[in-house]
Tab-separated table of C-alpha atoms in Angstrom:
chain	number	residue	atom	x	y	z
A	151	UNK	CA	22.320	137.147	120.290
A	152	UNK	CA	23.695	140.323	119.080
A	153	UNK	CA	24.819	142.942	121.633
A	154	UNK	CA	26.477	146.410	121.117
A	155	UNK	CA	29.188	148.774	122.577
A	156	UNK	CA	29.634	152.262	121.966
A	157	UNK	CA	30.964	153.177	118.695
A	158	UNK	CA	35.025	154.551	118.940
A	159	UNK	CA	35.002	158.441	119.127
A	160	UNK	CA	31.345	158.881	120.435
A	161	UNK	CA	30.552	160.740	123.106
A	162	UNK	CA	27.038	160.383	125.268
A	163	UNK	CA	24.915	162.587	127.497
A	164	UNK	CA	22.385	160.889	129.316
A	165	UNK	CA	19.752	162.674	130.988
A	166	UNK	CA	17.584	159.727	132.037
A	167	UNK	CA	14.914	162.048	134.219
A	168	UNK	CA	12.680	165.327	132.722
A	169	UNK	CA	9.547	165.538	131.399
A	170	UNK	CA	9.326	163.084	128.894
A	171	UNK	CA	9.170	159.347	129.781
A	172	UNK	CA	12.479	157.975	129.226
A	173	UNK	CA	14.235	161.126	129.321
A	174	UNK	CA	16.682	162.240	126.547
A	175	UNK	CA	19.732	160.592	125.143
A	176	UNK	CA	22.649	163.121	123.856
A	177	UNK	CA	24.847	161.366	121.585
A	178	UNK	CA	27.471	162.825	119.128
A	179	UNK	CA	31.115	161.775	117.173
A	180	UNK	CA	33.436	163.413	118.781
A	181	UNK	CA	35.315	164.869	115.503
A	182	UNK	CA	32.285	166.533	113.860
A	183	UNK	CA	30.767	167.306	117.069
A	184	UNK	CA	27.143	167.236	115.254
A	185	UNK	CA	24.754	166.091	118.303
A	186	UNK	CA	21.767	163.509	117.521
A	187	UNK	CA	19.095	163.408	120.436
A	188	UNK	CA	17.040	160.516	121.410
A	189	UNK	CA	13.977	161.200	123.316
A	190	UNK	CA	11.421	158.836	125.256
A	191	UNK	CA	11.511	155.503	123.831
A	192	UNK	CA	14.225	156.254	121.600
A	193	UNK	CA	16.570	156.998	124.326
A	194	UNK	CA	15.439	154.041	126.369
A	195	UNK	CA	16.646	151.528	123.828
A	196	UNK	CA	19.818	153.397	123.016
A	197	UNK	CA	20.347	153.535	126.999
A	198	UNK	CA	19.994	149.519	127.232
A	199	UNK	CA	22.096	148.922	123.962
A	200	UNK	CA	24.842	151.102	125.283
A	201	UNK	CA	24.803	149.097	128.630
A	202	UNK	CA	25.666	145.822	126.669
A	203	UNK	CA	22.320	144.127	126.653
A	204	UNK	CA	21.343	141.669	123.928
A	205	UNK	CA	18.283	142.394	121.492
A	206	UNK	CA	16.069	140.446	123.952
A	207	UNK	CA	17.362	142.586	127.191
A	208	UNK	CA	17.057	145.983	125.602
A	209	UNK	CA	13.311	144.640	124.188
A	210	UNK	CA	12.578	144.001	128.242
A	211	UNK	CA	14.326	147.376	129.297
A	212	UNK	CA	12.618	149.436	126.961
A	213	UNK	CA	8.919	147.790	128.518
A	214	UNK	CA	10.192	148.405	132.149
A	215	UNK	CA	11.393	151.735	131.342
A	216	UNK	CA	8.381	152.822	129.473
A	217	UNK	CA	6.211	151.121	131.917
A	218	UNK	CA	4.608	148.897	129.676
A	219	UNK	CA	4.133	144.651	129.259
A	220	UNK	CA	6.866	143.150	126.986
A	221	UNK	CA	4.048	142.135	124.415
A	222	UNK	CA	3.238	145.687	123.958
A	223	UNK	CA	6.767	146.526	122.873
A	224	UNK	CA	7.168	146.213	118.943
A	225	UNK	CA	10.274	144.221	118.098
A	226	UNK	CA	10.508	145.237	114.725
A	227	UNK	CA	10.402	149.173	115.423
A	228	UNK	CA	13.283	148.442	118.190
A	229	UNK	CA	15.377	146.111	115.714
A	230	UNK	CA	14.793	149.057	113.278
A	231	UNK	CA	16.119	151.642	115.832
A	232	UNK	CA	19.315	149.599	116.926
A	233	UNK	CA	20.026	149.309	113.095
A	234	UNK	CA	19.827	152.910	112.558
A	235	UNK	CA	22.458	153.636	115.690
A	236	UNK	CA	24.583	151.145	114.063
A	237	UNK	CA	24.204	153.049	110.488
A	238	UNK	CA	24.834	156.401	112.694
A	239	UNK	CA	27.953	155.145	114.093
A	240	UNK	CA	27.049	155.064	117.899
A	241	UNK	CA	26.438	151.787	118.432
A	242	UNK	CA	29.110	148.845	116.886
A	243	UNK	CA	28.111	145.200	117.065
A	244	UNK	CA	30.427	142.993	119.864
B	278	UNK	CA	15.725	160.151	116.528
B	279	UNK	CA	16.288	164.141	116.023
B	280	UNK	CA	19.364	166.398	115.141
B	281	UNK	CA	20.046	169.204	117.237
B	282	UNK	CA	18.433	171.505	114.790
B	283	UNK	CA	15.011	169.983	115.569
B	284	UNK	CA	15.501	169.290	119.194
B	285	UNK	CA	16.878	171.591	121.826
B	286	UNK	CA	20.069	171.055	123.183
B	287	UNK	CA	20.950	172.444	126.907
B	288	UNK	CA	24.138	174.700	126.953
B	289	UNK	CA	25.680	172.479	129.625
B	290	UNK	CA	24.877	169.537	127.561
B	291	UNK	CA	27.230	171.271	124.597
B	292	UNK	CA	30.015	171.941	127.326
B	293	UNK	CA	29.894	168.194	128.136
B	294	UNK	CA	30.370	167.025	124.754
B	295	UNK	CA	32.791	169.746	123.994
B	296	UNK	CA	35.242	168.801	127.210
B	297	UNK	CA	34.957	165.560	126.006
B	298	UNK	CA	35.933	166.366	122.118
B	299	UNK	CA	39.007	168.128	123.474
B	300	UNK	CA	39.748	165.295	125.034
B	301	UNK	CA	39.742	162.916	122.013
B	302	UNK	CA	41.677	165.133	120.409
B	303	UNK	CA	44.349	165.274	123.350
B	304	UNK	CA	44.331	161.590	123.341
B	305	UNK	CA	44.761	161.275	119.290
B	306	UNK	CA	47.379	163.683	119.361
B	307	UNK	CA	49.360	162.739	122.568
B	308	UNK	CA	48.699	166.071	124.106
B	309	UNK	CA	48.561	166.691	127.861
B	310	UNK	CA	45.774	168.582	129.044
B	311	UNK	CA	43.286	169.526	132.478
B	312	UNK	CA	40.148	170.057	132.129
B	313	UNK	CA	39.215	172.768	134.815
B	314	UNK	CA	36.320	174.970	136.130
B	315	UNK	CA	32.679	174.477	135.672
B	316	UNK	CA	31.549	171.017	134.985
B	317	UNK	CA	35.253	169.275	135.175
B	318	UNK	CA	34.843	170.274	138.951
B	319	UNK	CA	33.124	168.847	141.880
B	320	UNK	CA	30.164	170.956	142.802
B	321	UNK	CA	31.403	172.646	145.424
B	322	UNK	CA	34.210	174.349	143.355
B	323	UNK	CA	31.843	175.467	140.725
B	324	UNK	CA	31.296	178.843	140.464
B	325	UNK	CA	27.834	178.362	139.012
B	326	UNK	CA	26.190	175.127	139.988
B	327	UNK	CA	25.131	174.307	136.660
B	328	UNK	CA	28.805	175.210	135.208
B	329	UNK	CA	29.584	178.295	133.055
B	330	UNK	CA	28.944	178.670	129.713
B	331	UNK	CA	32.215	177.265	128.089
B	332	UNK	CA	34.613	174.346	128.312
B	333	UNK	CA	37.966	175.319	130.158
B	334	UNK	CA	41.006	173.242	129.864
B	335	UNK	CA	44.769	174.113	131.163
B	336	UNK	CA	47.266	172.486	128.377
B	337	UNK	CA	50.870	171.402	129.078
B	338	UNK	CA	52.694	174.883	128.151
B	339	UNK	CA	55.372	173.320	125.750
B	340	UNK	CA	52.497	171.592	124.050
B	341	UNK	CA	49.722	174.130	123.519
B	342	UNK	CA	50.536	175.325	120.081
B	343	UNK	CA	50.493	171.820	118.532
B	344	UNK	CA	46.947	171.466	120.474
B	345	UNK	CA	45.678	174.518	118.871
B	346	UNK	CA	46.995	173.690	115.355
B	347	UNK	CA	44.829	170.659	115.445
B	348	UNK	CA	42.023	172.181	117.002
B	349	UNK	CA	41.263	174.691	114.312
B	350	UNK	CA	41.634	171.886	112.033
B	351	UNK	CA	39.176	169.912	113.851
B	352	UNK	CA	36.177	172.786	113.318
B	353	UNK	CA	37.158	175.254	116.044
B	354	UNK	CA	37.604	178.663	115.135
B	355	UNK	CA	39.983	181.255	117.274
B	356	UNK	CA	37.650	184.124	118.269
B	357	UNK	CA	40.355	185.731	121.131
B	358	UNK	CA	44.124	184.949	121.159
B	359	UNK	CA	46.759	184.835	123.927
B	360	UNK	CA	47.838	188.665	122.820
B	361	UNK	CA	44.355	189.954	122.845
B	362	UNK	CA	41.953	187.825	125.393
B	363	UNK	CA	42.791	189.182	128.737
B	364	UNK	CA	45.185	191.381	130.446
B	365	UNK	CA	47.673	188.048	131.447
B	366	UNK	CA	47.362	186.403	128.223
B	367	UNK	CA	46.681	183.264	129.849
B	368	UNK	CA	43.607	182.178	127.400
B	369	UNK	CA	42.375	181.860	123.939
B	370	UNK	CA	38.713	181.601	123.385
B	371	UNK	CA	37.730	179.069	120.271
B	372	UNK	CA	34.008	178.596	118.985
B	373	UNK	CA	32.717	175.517	117.840
B	374	UNK	CA	29.402	175.422	115.781
B	375	UNK	CA	27.613	172.358	117.189
B	376	UNK	CA	29.873	172.344	120.999
B	377	UNK	CA	29.960	176.422	121.342
B	378	UNK	CA	33.154	178.247	123.241
B	379	UNK	CA	35.817	176.628	124.868
B	380	UNK	CA	39.264	178.515	126.819
B	381	UNK	CA	42.575	177.068	125.628
B	382	UNK	CA	44.683	178.324	128.888
B	383	UNK	CA	48.364	178.052	128.557
B	384	UNK	CA	48.936	178.846	132.401
B	385	UNK	CA	46.321	179.883	134.852
B	386	UNK	CA	46.273	183.362	136.150
B	387	UNK	CA	47.609	183.409	139.603
B	388	UNK	CA	49.927	180.257	138.835
B	389	UNK	CA	52.963	179.516	137.540
B	390	UNK	CA	53.430	179.677	133.361
B	391	UNK	CA	55.880	177.225	133.632
B	392	UNK	CA	56.089	173.355	132.606
B	393	UNK	CA	56.650	173.019	136.505
B	394	UNK	CA	53.473	174.339	137.260
B	395	UNK	CA	51.746	171.658	134.828
B	396	UNK	CA	53.889	168.883	136.172
B	397	UNK	CA	52.923	169.916	139.812
B	398	UNK	CA	48.955	169.724	138.888
B	399	UNK	CA	49.382	166.963	136.297
B	400	UNK	CA	51.071	164.674	138.852
B	401	UNK	CA	47.922	164.637	140.930
B	402	UNK	CA	45.258	164.430	138.526
B	403	UNK	CA	42.417	162.471	138.922
B	404	UNK	CA	40.020	161.278	136.306
B	405	UNK	CA	36.145	162.754	136.039
B	406	UNK	CA	33.962	161.541	133.237
B	407	UNK	CA	32.498	163.561	130.767
B	408	UNK	CA	30.069	162.391	127.838
B	409	UNK	CA	31.323	158.914	128.558
B	410	UNK	CA	34.841	160.089	127.992
B	411	UNK	CA	37.720	159.597	130.495
B	412	UNK	CA	39.081	163.400	131.364
B	413	UNK	CA	41.861	164.133	133.757
B	414	UNK	CA	41.270	167.075	136.458
B	415	UNK	CA	43.238	168.577	139.019
B	416	UNK	CA	42.586	166.920	142.319
B	417	UNK	CA	40.082	168.318	145.308
B	418	UNK	CA	42.816	170.412	146.558
B	419	UNK	CA	44.040	171.905	143.479
B	420	UNK	CA	40.442	172.356	142.159
B	421	UNK	CA	39.728	174.442	145.663
B	422	UNK	CA	42.919	176.679	145.015
B	423	UNK	CA	41.990	176.861	141.354
B	424	UNK	CA	38.124	177.806	142.624
B	425	UNK	CA	39.304	180.723	144.960
B	426	UNK	CA	41.964	182.099	142.634
B	427	UNK	CA	39.209	182.290	140.068
B	428	UNK	CA	36.737	183.595	142.239
B	429	UNK	CA	39.339	186.453	143.329
B	430	UNK	CA	39.899	187.519	139.527
B	431	UNK	CA	36.034	187.455	138.655
B	432	UNK	CA	34.521	188.990	141.457
B	433	UNK	CA	36.289	192.151	142.413
B	434	UNK	CA	33.768	193.819	144.502
B	435	UNK	CA	32.983	190.302	146.463
B	436	UNK	CA	34.477	190.195	149.980
B	437	UNK	CA	36.274	187.255	148.762
B	438	UNK	CA	38.034	185.969	152.279
B	439	UNK	CA	34.420	185.700	153.910
B	440	UNK	CA	33.289	183.604	150.696
B	441	UNK	CA	36.319	181.426	150.227
B	442	UNK	CA	36.432	180.811	153.834
B	443	UNK	CA	32.921	179.125	153.615
B	444	UNK	CA	34.050	176.883	151.329
B	445	UNK	CA	37.437	175.934	152.563
B	446	UNK	CA	38.113	174.811	156.050
B	447	UNK	CA	41.497	174.613	158.225
B	448	UNK	CA	42.507	171.215	157.171
B	449	UNK	CA	42.191	172.006	153.098
B	450	UNK	CA	43.315	174.982	153.555
B	451	UNK	CA	46.529	173.537	155.013
B	452	UNK	CA	46.610	171.237	152.162
B	453	UNK	CA	46.447	174.457	149.827
B	454	UNK	CA	49.374	175.950	151.217
B	455	UNK	CA	51.523	172.944	151.202
B	456	UNK	CA	50.543	173.060	147.195
B	457	UNK	CA	51.082	176.868	146.663
B	458	UNK	CA	54.490	176.924	145.887
B	459	UNK	CA	55.006	173.934	143.338
B	460	UNK	CA	52.299	175.765	141.316
B	461	UNK	CA	53.685	179.298	142.233
B	462	UNK	CA	50.353	180.404	143.501
B	463	UNK	CA	51.382	182.728	146.375
B	464	UNK	CA	50.068	185.945	144.486
B	465	UNK	CA	47.118	184.176	143.486
B	466	UNK	CA	46.203	182.558	146.794
B	467	UNK	CA	47.055	186.208	148.721
B	468	UNK	CA	44.099	187.888	146.411
B	469	UNK	CA	41.916	185.181	146.965
B	470	UNK	CA	42.527	185.588	150.715
B	471	UNK	CA	42.055	189.299	150.664
B	472	UNK	CA	45.653	189.691	151.424
B	473	UNK	CA	47.568	191.244	148.293
B	474	UNK	CA	49.522	193.504	150.710
B	475	UNK	CA	51.394	190.454	151.705
B	476	UNK	CA	52.487	190.004	148.013
B	477	UNK	CA	53.487	193.642	147.540
B	478	UNK	CA	57.200	193.247	145.930
B	479	UNK	CA	56.178	190.633	143.754
B	480	UNK	CA	55.762	191.376	140.204
B	481	UNK	CA	52.331	190.161	139.657
B	482	UNK	CA	50.604	192.378	142.702
B	483	UNK	CA	50.039	195.393	140.609
B	484	UNK	CA	47.979	193.465	138.131
B	485	UNK	CA	46.003	191.452	140.410
B	486	UNK	CA	45.162	194.733	142.368
B	487	UNK	CA	43.779	196.366	138.811
B	488	UNK	CA	41.795	193.098	138.517
B	489	UNK	CA	40.783	193.544	142.110
B	490	UNK	CA	40.008	197.361	141.855
B	491	UNK	CA	39.825	198.472	138.125
B	492	UNK	CA	42.044	201.862	138.364
B	493	UNK	CA	41.749	202.432	134.491
B	494	UNK	CA	44.028	201.109	130.962
B	495	UNK	CA	47.194	203.023	131.655
B	496	UNK	CA	47.421	201.521	135.768
B	497	UNK	CA	46.497	197.967	133.660
B	498	UNK	CA	49.125	198.552	131.363
B	499	UNK	CA	51.983	199.634	132.968
B	500	UNK	CA	50.981	196.204	135.939
B	501	UNK	CA	50.984	194.355	132.578
B	502	UNK	CA	54.375	195.209	131.850
B	503	UNK	CA	55.815	194.732	135.091
B	504	UNK	CA	53.530	191.340	135.821
B	505	UNK	CA	55.957	189.880	132.798
B	506	UNK	CA	58.977	187.731	133.840
B	507	UNK	CA	61.229	188.737	131.005
B	508	UNK	CA	62.734	191.779	129.464
B	509	UNK	CA	62.015	190.844	125.829
B	510	UNK	CA	58.247	189.962	127.170
B	511	UNK	CA	58.255	193.777	128.610
B	512	UNK	CA	59.072	195.442	125.778
B	513	UNK	CA	56.343	193.557	123.679
B	514	UNK	CA	53.554	194.192	125.943
B	515	UNK	CA	55.340	197.869	125.716
B	516	UNK	CA	54.977	197.846	121.698
B	517	UNK	CA	51.671	196.534	121.760
B	518	UNK	CA	49.877	198.603	124.255
B	519	UNK	CA	48.707	201.113	121.792
B	520	UNK	CA	47.648	199.075	118.977
B	521	UNK	CA	43.769	198.129	118.128
B	522	UNK	CA	42.789	194.470	119.630
B	523	UNK	CA	40.907	193.911	116.241
B	524	UNK	CA	39.836	190.736	117.558
B	525	UNK	CA	37.847	192.353	120.576
B	526	UNK	CA	36.187	194.931	118.045
B	527	UNK	CA	34.970	192.058	115.952
B	528	UNK	CA	33.582	190.561	118.827
B	529	UNK	CA	31.486	193.611	119.790
B	530	UNK	CA	30.374	194.965	116.367
B	531	UNK	CA	29.641	191.450	115.283
B	532	UNK	CA	31.599	191.845	111.883
B	533	UNK	CA	35.649	191.982	111.037
B	534	UNK	CA	36.251	195.550	111.296
B	535	UNK	CA	37.042	197.474	107.952
B	536	UNK	CA	40.464	199.633	107.914
B	537	UNK	CA	38.425	202.458	108.513
B	538	UNK	CA	36.870	201.457	111.981
B	539	UNK	CA	40.417	200.095	113.033
B	540	UNK	CA	41.871	203.724	112.188
B	541	UNK	CA	39.055	205.218	113.904
B	542	UNK	CA	39.587	203.224	117.064
B	543	UNK	CA	43.282	203.907	117.055
B	544	UNK	CA	42.540	207.521	117.036
B	545	UNK	CA	40.019	207.190	119.665
B	546	UNK	CA	42.361	205.005	121.817
B	547	UNK	CA	45.113	207.435	121.954
B	548	UNK	CA	42.549	210.322	122.809
B	549	UNK	CA	41.162	208.083	125.674
B	550	UNK	CA	44.976	207.328	127.024
B	551	UNK	CA	45.853	211.237	126.315
B	552	UNK	CA	43.000	211.959	128.589
B	553	UNK	CA	43.596	209.219	131.356
B	554	UNK	CA	47.165	210.570	131.452
B	555	UNK	CA	45.918	214.432	132.107
B	556	UNK	CA	43.736	212.792	134.911
B	557	UNK	CA	46.228	211.012	136.300
B	558	UNK	CA	48.553	214.174	136.397
B	559	UNK	CA	45.896	216.707	137.641
B	560	UNK	CA	45.215	214.397	140.287
B	561	UNK	CA	48.577	214.141	141.417
B	562	UNK	CA	48.953	217.822	141.142
B	563	UNK	CA	45.947	217.952	143.428
B	564	UNK	CA	43.982	220.029	140.847
B	565	UNK	CA	41.132	217.360	140.326
């Protein structure tokens, strides 16, 4: 089962509390400093993946973080987001 | 997932990334630096709870030139130099389009300028995590000392001993007193305690006095010359006194000044200096 770690040379600032459920997670490659902002459900998924959870656990964490049933989490959407974060460089498969 | 152009990013977040980016650069090129002030410090040693407006670092003096060369290649633009940034020439200011401002210190005003001072701080460093990156910071005692000195420098109107006294208890003060000789902070600490008269004979005394109680550009320049440790540095400081600070001019006007603007400023600077000399002379003779 795939799990991830933070990409080399990336920084992350996590603000889990805030107006939006799931909060914000900011990520940036430290060489360029260009900041990507993940809000709400995206932040919850990225946060769980950065903790080293596998894809099943990420989906469960997303459900818990958003206060919905696990069945209500669209697995394809989660997988697509994780793929995007890998392409971005924030996540690297372990 | 959105870029920073589409979603607001708090300045505190940018500053945290700036610290992390500076540390990443230091790690890449084997540079020793300490993250100082603001969010790098424990909350009780911050001037402002949210942590200020820039990322401050203290770089090992022998590696400053090397570090700033790498910094400029990494998208950081210099906004003020050591020569023009402040009276003591302790820091350069850099700007990054995504990360904002960073102050690169080659020494900390109120502490020694040599490698030994940096070594003393470095040998008792701690690690704090900023944007997920391990960043070396001074230990709690050194943080308290730097905070006290910085407050003394930035708050000339404040009743300093009372404010510092609120934060620093007797036990911590004893630890700070032990640290002071190793980082040559006698004058800075005296200023922080409101006791500058105790160090009247020290070459940095007058510079701190002008910082605490501004008394004109001439007095400041005299103090700057006196504070320089080496004769050559004193001469250089005297020679630079009449020159226009073009970086400051550019920052205040929002554009690079033209030769005409520099010339006008040069003449005006001379006029202001002459006026100040006349006022000093008149007051000295009791004519004012």
